[in-house]
Amino acid sequence: MWGFSWRLGCPEQNDLLEDGLKYAEMIVFWSSDPEVNSGIYAAYESHIRRRWLDELGVKMVFIDPFFNHSANMWGMKWFSPKVGTDHAISFAIAYTWLTEGTYDKEYVKDHAYGFEEWAEYVLGNGEDGIPKTCEWAEKESGVPACEIRALAREWAKKNTYLAAGGMGGWGGACRATHGIEWARGMIALATMQGMGKPGSNIWSTTQGVPTDYEFYFPGYAEGGISGDCANSAAGFKFAWRMFDGKTTFPAPVKLNWEAGQHIPRLKIPECIMNGKFEWYGKGFCGASIEAQMHPYQYPAPGYGKIKMYWKYGGPHIGTMTATNRYAKMYTSESLEFVVSQSIWNEGEVMFADIILPACTNYERWDISEFANCSGYIPDNFQMANNRVISLQAKCIEPLGESKSDYDIYALMSRKLGIYDIFTEGKDELAWVEQYYNATDCPKLMSWEDFFKKGYLVVPDNPNRKKAVALRWFAENRERDTPDWGPAPNQTVHLKGLQTTTGKVEFISTSIKRFEDQGFVDEYRPAMHKYVPAWESWHAEVAKKYLLGMLSPHPRFSMHTMGDAKDSFMLDIKDHRVLVDGWYYWIIRMNTVDAEARGIKDGDLVRAYNDRGSVILCAQVGERVQPGTVHSYESCAEYAPLGKPGCSANRGGCVNILTPDRYMSKYACGMAPNSAQIEVEKWDGGIYEIY
């Protein structure tokens, strides 16, 4: 709809803090909980910004089925739609603006493509003949029509920022069966109110601080240290810095998307157990818009089937979907050998034939910038008020038989006869030094001084040119923000967005080309439409499983890091609850739903559907409406009560209950925030299913 493929669809955020403090009158936080999810990478750096906005009198409105922590702290109004119905509200807001003439007509005329036809659809003159009124949205979402209309009118009167998701994008609603059209709805609303003009943008208060954007230090996801420019997020920026062109060289760039064999991690079990799988889009589609529509298959032509599985990093059972599949995969005859490289004995480590114990980052050398995971989230250092580069010093030698990841791979490379090629004769610390010298850090401090001091604070650049995100687009100028994408082979710096028309496309030309070739996808149509979620109160499954489960990123642990490791986090009452010697994960229920099921606060309950059962501790209250339950994802503990993959799990992996189906036929996005379940008081059974 607007490009930004290199940012996974999220817009640039440059200098939006100052713009917001100057011009914002209202912020609508939609599927956005920055007091929790901005902490993904930057702890609580952005908290003070919302305090400033509050002191300036900026009204903050929250739309989320769960009364989230940010709403509790800052919210002046809370809308609680049924799970999977957010985009009904966005259509009703657009309908109100269209019928009352309160949208930016001149902006839309110059900056949008296909708007007139889309507007007719919203007004009820399209193929479904349904006017997307506030009364219609009330029936879909449960939010009163008068409140939706009041929000639309106030939004149109004020300079309003849309905080869609946690980081100028990303949000629980994106990871749902209606996620594609919800995301398009956010762009549509922002466009109708002059996106990029002062006080009107997509901004979640978490990025856009006035720091030195020009200082170069790559984030951990940026890639390039391996010299592989094609298969790392932004490796072309860094690879040339790391290699001298005399004794070391970057790897040849492979531009053919079909080169090599890879499989989507959400479908690893199907690939291994069924021996074949076909899908569209690589998963990470940052290379281009078209990469989202490219067909793939496993096994790739000329390649064999997977017989050995080397699992590295955190547990998939706690972070993917319908994750009993992974437990079954490990015990499948199709998988002959499993290696698990992990620090902790968590998740699926217990299934391994060989465990390679990795040490913690207190036992190895590394270097990083706080809050910077640039690459998959470009310029993410903008979340922090100061750019701080840290030497992660090795405090002690690795305990027991553990080794650093680098040393493990180096030992393996020796067995494969490529040790000299892999290591280039360097140990970890030598690579850290080379990495440091390939950044802009030596302009401020020598390696020797950095090694002694242990950190470097990047000073502000008073000569830095300010360039507010998307202001160039609003003013029909050539882009002047320092955003690095798209990749050099995809564009040159001209006016307009990454779309074919250079405009915000209410009818997507790239999807239309795809449809013209016969690839019609009802859940990702060319025109932005209201598409009922395929797992929600609309669906047939809701007749059997009455409760819609919301499962966003956790408040206290960072994905699975910090959970279930005998840490202080176990003492936080809203993270896990100790019952009869076991720390149980929490599920939040409305009082009405709990009373109807004979459940009291603190009871152990079984949450279940056809995919499995999870034993949880009930927290009863009013933070979700009746018909909705809430339980954070990313549990690290997998503790089946019986046969793995076939019995109730008391570790807390609610991801077991989520659907493994992709968002749409031709879009391989996961949809964990759309899961219909039932909850009952636990009777102590193990509930085996096959």
XYZ file of C-alpha atoms in Angstrom, residues 29-37 61-75 77-80 550 552 555 588 622-624 630 632:
37
model
C -2.762 4.355 20.366
C -4.159 1.472 18.315
C -2.924 -1.987 19.258
C -0.082 -0.103 20.924
C 1.300 -0.486 24.431
C 4.601 1.424 24.489
C 4.994 1.121 28.269
C 5.403 -2.597 27.592
C 6.456 -3.208 24.018
C -6.899 7.440 23.307
C -6.376 3.658 23.356
C -7.933 0.996 21.131
C -7.092 -2.495 22.383
C -9.234 -5.452 23.535
C -7.025 -5.488 26.660
C -6.839 -2.504 29.032
C -3.109 -2.390 28.537
C -0.502 -0.844 30.812
C -0.108 2.325 28.745
C -3.870 2.883 28.762
C -3.866 2.385 32.509
C -1.132 5.012 32.904
C -2.053 7.618 30.282
C -5.399 6.754 28.739
C -10.481 6.927 26.709
C -10.374 3.165 26.100
C -12.091 1.334 23.238
C -12.256 -2.457 23.588
C -5.252 -12.114 22.792
C 0.805 -10.085 22.648
C 5.496 -7.251 29.663
C -6.656 -12.857 32.360
C -12.265 -6.137 34.158
C -9.228 -5.512 31.922
C -10.801 -7.514 29.089
C -5.520 -12.316 27.543
C 1.167 -13.162 26.981
